[in-house]
Short mmCIF file of C-alpha atoms in Angstrom, two decimals:
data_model
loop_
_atom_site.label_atom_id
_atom_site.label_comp_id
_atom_site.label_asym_id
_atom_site.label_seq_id
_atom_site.Cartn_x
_atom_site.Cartn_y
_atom_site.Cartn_z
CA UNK Q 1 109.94 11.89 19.30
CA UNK Q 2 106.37 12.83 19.04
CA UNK Q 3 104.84 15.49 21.28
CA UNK Q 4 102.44 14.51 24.19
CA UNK Q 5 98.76 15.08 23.17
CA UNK Q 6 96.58 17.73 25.00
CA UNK Q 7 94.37 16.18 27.83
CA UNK Q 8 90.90 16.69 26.41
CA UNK Q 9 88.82 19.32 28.59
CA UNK Q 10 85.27 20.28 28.44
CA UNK Q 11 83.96 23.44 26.95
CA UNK Q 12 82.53 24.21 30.61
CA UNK Q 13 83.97 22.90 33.43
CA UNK Q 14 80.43 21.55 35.03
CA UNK Q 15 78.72 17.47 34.79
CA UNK Q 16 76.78 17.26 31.76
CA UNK Q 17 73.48 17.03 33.63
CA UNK Q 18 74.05 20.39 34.88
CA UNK Q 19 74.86 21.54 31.72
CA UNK Q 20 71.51 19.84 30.61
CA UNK Q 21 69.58 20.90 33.28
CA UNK Q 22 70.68 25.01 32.52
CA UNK Q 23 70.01 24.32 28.77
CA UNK Q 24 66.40 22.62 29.90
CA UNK Q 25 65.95 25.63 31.91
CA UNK Q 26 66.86 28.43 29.68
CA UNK Q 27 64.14 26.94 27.28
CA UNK Q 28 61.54 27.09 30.61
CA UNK Q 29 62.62 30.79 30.85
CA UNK Q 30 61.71 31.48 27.20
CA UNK Q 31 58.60 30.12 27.92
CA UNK Q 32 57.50 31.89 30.78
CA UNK Q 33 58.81 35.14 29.31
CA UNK Q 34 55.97 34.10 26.53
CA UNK Q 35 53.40 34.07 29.37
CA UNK Q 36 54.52 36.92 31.43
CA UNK Q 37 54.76 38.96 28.67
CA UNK Q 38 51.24 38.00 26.56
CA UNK Q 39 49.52 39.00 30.13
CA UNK Q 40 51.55 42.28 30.94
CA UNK Q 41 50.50 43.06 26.90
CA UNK Q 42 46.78 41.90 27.31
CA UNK Q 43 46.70 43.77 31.12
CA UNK Q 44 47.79 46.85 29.43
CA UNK Q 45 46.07 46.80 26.16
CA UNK Q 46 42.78 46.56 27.96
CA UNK Q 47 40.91 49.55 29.56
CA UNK Q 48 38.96 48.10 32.65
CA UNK Q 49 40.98 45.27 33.03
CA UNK Q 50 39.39 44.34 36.58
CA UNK Q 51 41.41 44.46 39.35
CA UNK Q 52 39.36 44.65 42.05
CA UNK Q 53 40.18 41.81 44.78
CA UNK Q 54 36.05 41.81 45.53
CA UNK Q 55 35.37 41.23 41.86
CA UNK Q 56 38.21 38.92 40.69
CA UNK Q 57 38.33 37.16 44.32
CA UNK Q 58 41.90 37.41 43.79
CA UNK Q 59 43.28 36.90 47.61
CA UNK Q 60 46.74 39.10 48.56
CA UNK Q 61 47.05 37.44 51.01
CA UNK Q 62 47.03 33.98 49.99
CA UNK Q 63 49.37 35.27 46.96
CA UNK Q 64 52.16 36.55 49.56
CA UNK Q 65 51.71 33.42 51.94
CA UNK Q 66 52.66 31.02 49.42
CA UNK Q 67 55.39 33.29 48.34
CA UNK Q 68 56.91 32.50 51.60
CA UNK Q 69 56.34 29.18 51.42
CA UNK Q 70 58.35 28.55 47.88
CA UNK Q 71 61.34 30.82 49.39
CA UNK Q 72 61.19 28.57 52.37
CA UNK Q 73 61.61 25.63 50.27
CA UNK Q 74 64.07 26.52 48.52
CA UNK Q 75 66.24 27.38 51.51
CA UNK Q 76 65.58 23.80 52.68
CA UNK Q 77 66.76 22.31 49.03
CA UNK Q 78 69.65 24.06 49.87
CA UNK Q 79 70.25 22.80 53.31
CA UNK Q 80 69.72 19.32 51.95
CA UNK Q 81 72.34 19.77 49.42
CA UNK Q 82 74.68 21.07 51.68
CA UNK Q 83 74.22 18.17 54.46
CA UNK Q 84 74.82 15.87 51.85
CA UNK Q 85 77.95 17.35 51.07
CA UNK Q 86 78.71 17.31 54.53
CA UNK Q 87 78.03 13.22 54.68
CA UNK Q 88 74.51 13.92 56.32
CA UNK Q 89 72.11 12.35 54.93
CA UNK Q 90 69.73 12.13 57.49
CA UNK Q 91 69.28 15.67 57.94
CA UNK Q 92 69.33 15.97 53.89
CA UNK Q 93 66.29 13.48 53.61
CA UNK Q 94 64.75 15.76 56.54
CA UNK Q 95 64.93 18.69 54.46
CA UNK Q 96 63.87 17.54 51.47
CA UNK Q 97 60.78 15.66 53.49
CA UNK Q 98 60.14 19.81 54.59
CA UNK Q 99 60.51 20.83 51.16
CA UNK Q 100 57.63 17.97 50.00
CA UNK Q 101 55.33 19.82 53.01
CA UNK Q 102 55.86 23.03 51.34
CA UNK Q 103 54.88 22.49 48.11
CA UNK Q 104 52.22 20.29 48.60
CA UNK Q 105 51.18 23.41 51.07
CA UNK Q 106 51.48 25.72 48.19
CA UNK Q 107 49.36 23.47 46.08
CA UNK Q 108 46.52 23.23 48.97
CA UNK Q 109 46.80 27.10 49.24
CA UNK Q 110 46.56 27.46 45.29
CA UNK Q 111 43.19 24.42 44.93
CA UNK Q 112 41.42 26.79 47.93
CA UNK Q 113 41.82 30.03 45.88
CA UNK Q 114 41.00 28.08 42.76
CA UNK Q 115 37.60 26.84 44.53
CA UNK Q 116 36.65 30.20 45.54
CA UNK Q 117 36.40 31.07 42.01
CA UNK Q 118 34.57 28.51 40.58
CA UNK Q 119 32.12 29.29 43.63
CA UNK Q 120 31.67 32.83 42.22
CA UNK Q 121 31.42 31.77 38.88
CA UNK Q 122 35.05 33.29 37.29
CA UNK Q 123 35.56 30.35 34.78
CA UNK Q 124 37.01 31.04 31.55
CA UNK Q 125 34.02 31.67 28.90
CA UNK Q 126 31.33 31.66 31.55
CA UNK Q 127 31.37 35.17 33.20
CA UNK Q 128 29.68 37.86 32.37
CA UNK Q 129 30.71 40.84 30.64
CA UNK Q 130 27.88 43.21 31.00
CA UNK Q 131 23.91 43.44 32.95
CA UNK Q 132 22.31 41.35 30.29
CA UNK Q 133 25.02 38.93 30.21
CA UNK Q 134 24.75 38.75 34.01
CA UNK Q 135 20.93 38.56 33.90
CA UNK Q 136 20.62 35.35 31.06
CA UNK Q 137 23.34 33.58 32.59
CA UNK Q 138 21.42 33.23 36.21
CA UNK Q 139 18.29 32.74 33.93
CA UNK Q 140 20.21 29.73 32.55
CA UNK Q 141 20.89 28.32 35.59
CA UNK Q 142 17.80 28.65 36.97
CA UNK Q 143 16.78 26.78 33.70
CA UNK Q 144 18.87 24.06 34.07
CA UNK Q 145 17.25 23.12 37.30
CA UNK Q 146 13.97 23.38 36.29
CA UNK Q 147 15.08 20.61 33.40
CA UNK Q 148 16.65 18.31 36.19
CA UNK Q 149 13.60 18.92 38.78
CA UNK Q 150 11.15 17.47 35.46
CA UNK Q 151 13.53 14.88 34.36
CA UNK Q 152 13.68 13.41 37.89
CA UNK Q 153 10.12 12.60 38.16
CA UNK Q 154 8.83 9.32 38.02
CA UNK Q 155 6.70 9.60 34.73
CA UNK Q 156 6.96 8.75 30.91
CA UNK Q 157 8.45 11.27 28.59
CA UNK Q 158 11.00 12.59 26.88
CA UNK Q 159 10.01 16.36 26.84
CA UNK Q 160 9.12 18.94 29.58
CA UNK Q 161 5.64 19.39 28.01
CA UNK Q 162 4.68 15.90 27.98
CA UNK Q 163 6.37 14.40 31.45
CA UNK Q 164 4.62 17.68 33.03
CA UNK Q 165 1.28 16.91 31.51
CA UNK Q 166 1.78 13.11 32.80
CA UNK Q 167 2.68 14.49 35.81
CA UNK Q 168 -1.10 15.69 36.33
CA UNK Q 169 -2.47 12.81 34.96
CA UNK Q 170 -0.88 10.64 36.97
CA UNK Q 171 -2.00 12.79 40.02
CA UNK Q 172 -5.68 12.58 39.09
CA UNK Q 173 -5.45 8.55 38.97
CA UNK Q 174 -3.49 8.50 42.32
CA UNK Q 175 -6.17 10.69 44.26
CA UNK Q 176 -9.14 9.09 42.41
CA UNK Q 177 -7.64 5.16 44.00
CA UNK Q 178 -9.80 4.66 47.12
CA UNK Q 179 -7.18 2.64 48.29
CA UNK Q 180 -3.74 3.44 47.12
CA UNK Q 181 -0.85 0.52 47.43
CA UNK Q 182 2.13 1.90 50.26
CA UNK Q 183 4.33 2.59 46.78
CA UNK Q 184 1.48 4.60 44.84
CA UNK Q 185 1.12 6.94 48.55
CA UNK Q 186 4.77 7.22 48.13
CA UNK Q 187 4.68 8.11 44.53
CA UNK Q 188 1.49 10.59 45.37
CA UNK Q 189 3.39 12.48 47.86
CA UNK Q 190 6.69 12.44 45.73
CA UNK Q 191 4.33 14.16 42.92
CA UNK Q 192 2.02 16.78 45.27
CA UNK Q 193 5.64 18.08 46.36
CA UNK Q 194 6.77 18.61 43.16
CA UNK Q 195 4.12 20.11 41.74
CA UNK Q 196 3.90 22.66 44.83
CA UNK Q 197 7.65 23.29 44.18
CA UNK Q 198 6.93 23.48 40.45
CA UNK Q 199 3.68 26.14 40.85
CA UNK Q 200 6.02 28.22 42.66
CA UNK Q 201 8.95 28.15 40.20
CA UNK Q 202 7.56 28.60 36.78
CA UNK Q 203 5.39 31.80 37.68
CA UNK Q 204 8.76 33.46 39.48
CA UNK Q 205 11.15 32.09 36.11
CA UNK Q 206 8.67 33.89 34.17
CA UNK Q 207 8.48 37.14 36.22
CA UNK Q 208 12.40 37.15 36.09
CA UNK Q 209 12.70 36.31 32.06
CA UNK Q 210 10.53 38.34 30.88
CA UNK Q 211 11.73 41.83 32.75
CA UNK Q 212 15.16 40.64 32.04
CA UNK Q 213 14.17 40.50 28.10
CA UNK Q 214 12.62 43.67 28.11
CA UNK Q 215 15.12 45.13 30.40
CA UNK Q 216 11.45 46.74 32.36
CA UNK Q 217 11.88 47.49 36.23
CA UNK Q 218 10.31 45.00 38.85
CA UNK Q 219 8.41 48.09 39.43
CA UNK Q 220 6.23 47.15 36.04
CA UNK Q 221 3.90 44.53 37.62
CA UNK Q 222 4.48 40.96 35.55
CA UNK Q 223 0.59 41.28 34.10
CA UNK Q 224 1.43 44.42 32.16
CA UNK Q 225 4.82 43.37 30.97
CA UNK Q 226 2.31 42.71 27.75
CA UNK Q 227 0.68 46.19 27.43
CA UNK Q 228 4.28 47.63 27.71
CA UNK Q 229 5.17 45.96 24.68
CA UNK Q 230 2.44 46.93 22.67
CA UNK Q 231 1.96 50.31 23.81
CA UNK Q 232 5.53 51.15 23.52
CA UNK Q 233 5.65 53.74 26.35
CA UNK Q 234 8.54 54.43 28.41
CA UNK Q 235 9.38 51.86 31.16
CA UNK Q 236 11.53 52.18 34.32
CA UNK Q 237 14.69 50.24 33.43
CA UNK Q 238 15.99 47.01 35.05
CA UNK Q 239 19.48 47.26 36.68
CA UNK Q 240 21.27 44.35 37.31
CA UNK Q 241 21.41 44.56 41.26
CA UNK Q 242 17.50 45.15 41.32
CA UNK Q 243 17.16 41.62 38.95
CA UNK Q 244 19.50 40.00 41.99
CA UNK Q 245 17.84 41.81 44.84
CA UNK Q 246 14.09 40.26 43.18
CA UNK Q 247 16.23 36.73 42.50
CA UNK Q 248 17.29 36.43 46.10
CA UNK Q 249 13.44 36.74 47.11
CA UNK Q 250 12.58 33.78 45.16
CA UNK Q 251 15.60 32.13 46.21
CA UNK Q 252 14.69 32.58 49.89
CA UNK Q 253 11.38 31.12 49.88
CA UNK Q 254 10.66 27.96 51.87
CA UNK Q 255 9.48 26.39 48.90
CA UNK Q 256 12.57 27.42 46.23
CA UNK Q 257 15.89 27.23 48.95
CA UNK Q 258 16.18 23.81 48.00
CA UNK Q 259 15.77 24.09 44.26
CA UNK Q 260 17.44 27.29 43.76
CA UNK Q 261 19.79 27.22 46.64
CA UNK Q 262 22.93 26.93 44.24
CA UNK Q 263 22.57 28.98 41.78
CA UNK Q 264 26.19 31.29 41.40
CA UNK Q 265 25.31 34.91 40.61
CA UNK Q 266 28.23 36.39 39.03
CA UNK Q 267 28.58 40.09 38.53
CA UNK Q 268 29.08 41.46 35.47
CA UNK Q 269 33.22 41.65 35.03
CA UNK Q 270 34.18 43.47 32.08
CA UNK Q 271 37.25 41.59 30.22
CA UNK Q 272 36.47 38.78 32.83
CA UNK Q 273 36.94 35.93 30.56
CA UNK Q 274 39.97 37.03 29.03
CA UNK Q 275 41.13 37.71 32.98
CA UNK Q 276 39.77 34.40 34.00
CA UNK Q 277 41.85 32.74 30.59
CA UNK Q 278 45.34 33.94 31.62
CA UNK Q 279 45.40 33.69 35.29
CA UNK Q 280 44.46 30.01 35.42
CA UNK Q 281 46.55 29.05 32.18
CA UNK Q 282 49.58 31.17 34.10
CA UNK Q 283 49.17 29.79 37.45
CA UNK Q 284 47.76 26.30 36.34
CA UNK Q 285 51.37 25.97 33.92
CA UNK Q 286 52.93 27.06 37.35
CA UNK Q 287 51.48 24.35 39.25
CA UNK Q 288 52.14 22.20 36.80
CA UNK Q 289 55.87 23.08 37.11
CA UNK Q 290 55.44 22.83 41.11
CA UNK Q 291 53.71 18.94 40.64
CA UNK Q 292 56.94 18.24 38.38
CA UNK Q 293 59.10 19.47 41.33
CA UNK Q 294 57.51 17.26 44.23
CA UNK Q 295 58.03 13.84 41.95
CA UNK Q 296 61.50 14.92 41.62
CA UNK Q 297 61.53 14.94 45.29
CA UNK Q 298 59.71 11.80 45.97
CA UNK Q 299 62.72 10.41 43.55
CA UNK Q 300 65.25 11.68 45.92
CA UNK Q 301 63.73 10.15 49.07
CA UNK Q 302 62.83 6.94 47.33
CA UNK Q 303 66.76 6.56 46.26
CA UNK Q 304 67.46 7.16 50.02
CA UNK Q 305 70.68 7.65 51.55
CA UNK Q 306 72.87 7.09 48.44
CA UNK Q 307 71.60 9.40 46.64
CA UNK Q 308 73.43 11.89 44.62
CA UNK Q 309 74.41 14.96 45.89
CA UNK Q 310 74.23 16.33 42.30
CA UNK Q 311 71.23 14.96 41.63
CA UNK Q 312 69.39 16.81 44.48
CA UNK Q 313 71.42 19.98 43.47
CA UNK Q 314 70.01 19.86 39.94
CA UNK Q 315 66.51 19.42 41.32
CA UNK Q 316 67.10 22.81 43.42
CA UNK Q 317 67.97 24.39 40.61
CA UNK Q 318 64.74 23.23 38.78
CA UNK Q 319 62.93 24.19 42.18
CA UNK Q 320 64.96 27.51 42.17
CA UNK Q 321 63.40 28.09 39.00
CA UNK Q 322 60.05 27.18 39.94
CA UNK Q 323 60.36 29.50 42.73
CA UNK Q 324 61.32 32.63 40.81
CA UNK Q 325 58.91 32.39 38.22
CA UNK Q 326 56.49 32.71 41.04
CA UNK Q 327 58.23 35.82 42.32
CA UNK Q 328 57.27 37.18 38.93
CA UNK Q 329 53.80 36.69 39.04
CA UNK Q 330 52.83 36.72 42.33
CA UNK Q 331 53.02 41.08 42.20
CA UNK Q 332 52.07 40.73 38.55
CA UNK Q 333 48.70 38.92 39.74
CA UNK Q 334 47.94 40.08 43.07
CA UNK Q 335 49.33 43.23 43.69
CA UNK Q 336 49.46 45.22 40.23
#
């Protein structure tokens, strides 16, 4: 008589798509311990790391609003569990529907504060890190328009030089015509308004380059910027709010607003790239994570009322997940 064999049993007495999901997670855990941990390391291995909301436009409140929202949803990934346990699967699908809102709400939230930055200019390896910085990079802006204002004209050329020196040619044939075709009035009028727009640029890009170069106060009148130089004498020096305060002059003028209108002046931040660098690889790997989470529940409503009640409890836990690595860096990023 042979004895009965053992019933076989699992190691862990769980599905194996939990036990997938907790092994997917712990390596998602690993990985944001990386990240946590390189910023807390590169926070506190840097002396001046900015943290001032008005420089780094980081918003608290923003932050703590869509720290709500995540805890909200997961509450409502719970309820929608639990209603389908309960052989409720309209209310589940409900739920879940509120749990979509709040994510895609946390996403709309995140894209505004995102905007705001790129409005003031904190973009990873574009911000300043000190006054002359700060000064060349506005210079370079105001460059770059100058380029597009030339290369939009209506003339032959490949370089600034030539297209500009076409540019009065062209305007001495057009007023010598006695009379001009409706297209060459057009074209006339197109070129008298750029070359008013252009007298008043290139004299004011000059005034600002050249102090900024030799770091000389607006004080110093542009004319004897030159005998400066050669004379070597003392010079008041330029700080970087007086090169905005003289900027926002020639910004304001009727004839530059439209040309100059855009230009983002960023103050100098000092670590501000390597700031810029972590928080949007941090929170741009978080929304990542959060974009994962709202397909998974698009899945769940597309599979409709016979869905699995253990498939929407393994998404919570993925959206559990999602929702405390956020806990973790929302006082890492906006409050410390």
């Amino acid at each position: 008589m042979t004895a009965a064999a053992h019933p076989v049993r699992m190691g862990l007495p769980i599905p194996n798509s939990k036990l997938g999901m907790w092994l997917f997670l712990g390596t998602e855990i690993m990985l944001f311990t990386a990240f946590i941990g390189t910023f807390i390391v590169l926070r506190l291995g840097s002396r001046g790391w900015p943290t001032d909301p008005h420089v780094t436009h980081i918003n608290v409140w923003a932050g703590a609003i869509n720290t709500f929202i995540l805890l909200f949803s997961s509450y409502l990934v719970v309820v929608a569990h639990d209603k389908l346990l309960q052989n409720k699967p309209s209310a589940a699908r409900l739920a879940i529907i509120g749990a979509l809102v709040c994510g895609l709400a946390f996403l709309g939230i995140k894209s505004v504060e995102y905007r705001g930055k790129f409005d003031h200019g904190i973009i990873p390896g574009r911000i300043p890190e000190n006054e002359s910085q700060a000064m060349e990079n506005v210079l370079r802006q105001v460059d770059a328009r100058m380029e597009r204002l030339v290369a939009s004209l209506p003339v032959e050329g490949d370089k600034r030089d030539v297209r500009l020196t076409a540019v009065d040619q062209e305007l001495l044939d057009l007023k010598a015509k006695s009379e001009p075709t409706p297209a060459e009035v057009i074209q006339l009028k197109t070129l008298e308004s750029f070359k008013t727009t252009w007298d008043a640029l290139l004299p004011a890009y000059l005034n600002l380059r050249d102090h900024a170069r030799d770091k000389i106060s607006f004080t110093v009148p542009f004319a004897e910027l030159e005998n400066v130089r050669a004379s070597q004498t003392s010079a008041p020096p330029l700080s970087f709010s007086e090169f905005v305060d003289e900027f926002e002059k020639v910004r304001q003028s009727d004839a530059l607003k439209g040309v100059l209108g855009n230009v983002v002046v960023t103050q100098p931040i000092v670590y501000g790239n390597l700031f810029a660098s972590t928080y949007f690889f941090v929170t741009g790997f978080h929304a990542i994570h959060v974009i994962v989470g709202l397909l998974l529940f698009l899945i769940i409503l597309a599979w409709g009322p016979g869905c699995s009640a253990l498939f929407v409890e393994n998404c919570g836990l993925y959206w559990h997940f999602v929702d405390v690595v956020w806990i973790f860096l929302f006082p890492l990023i906006y409050i410390l």
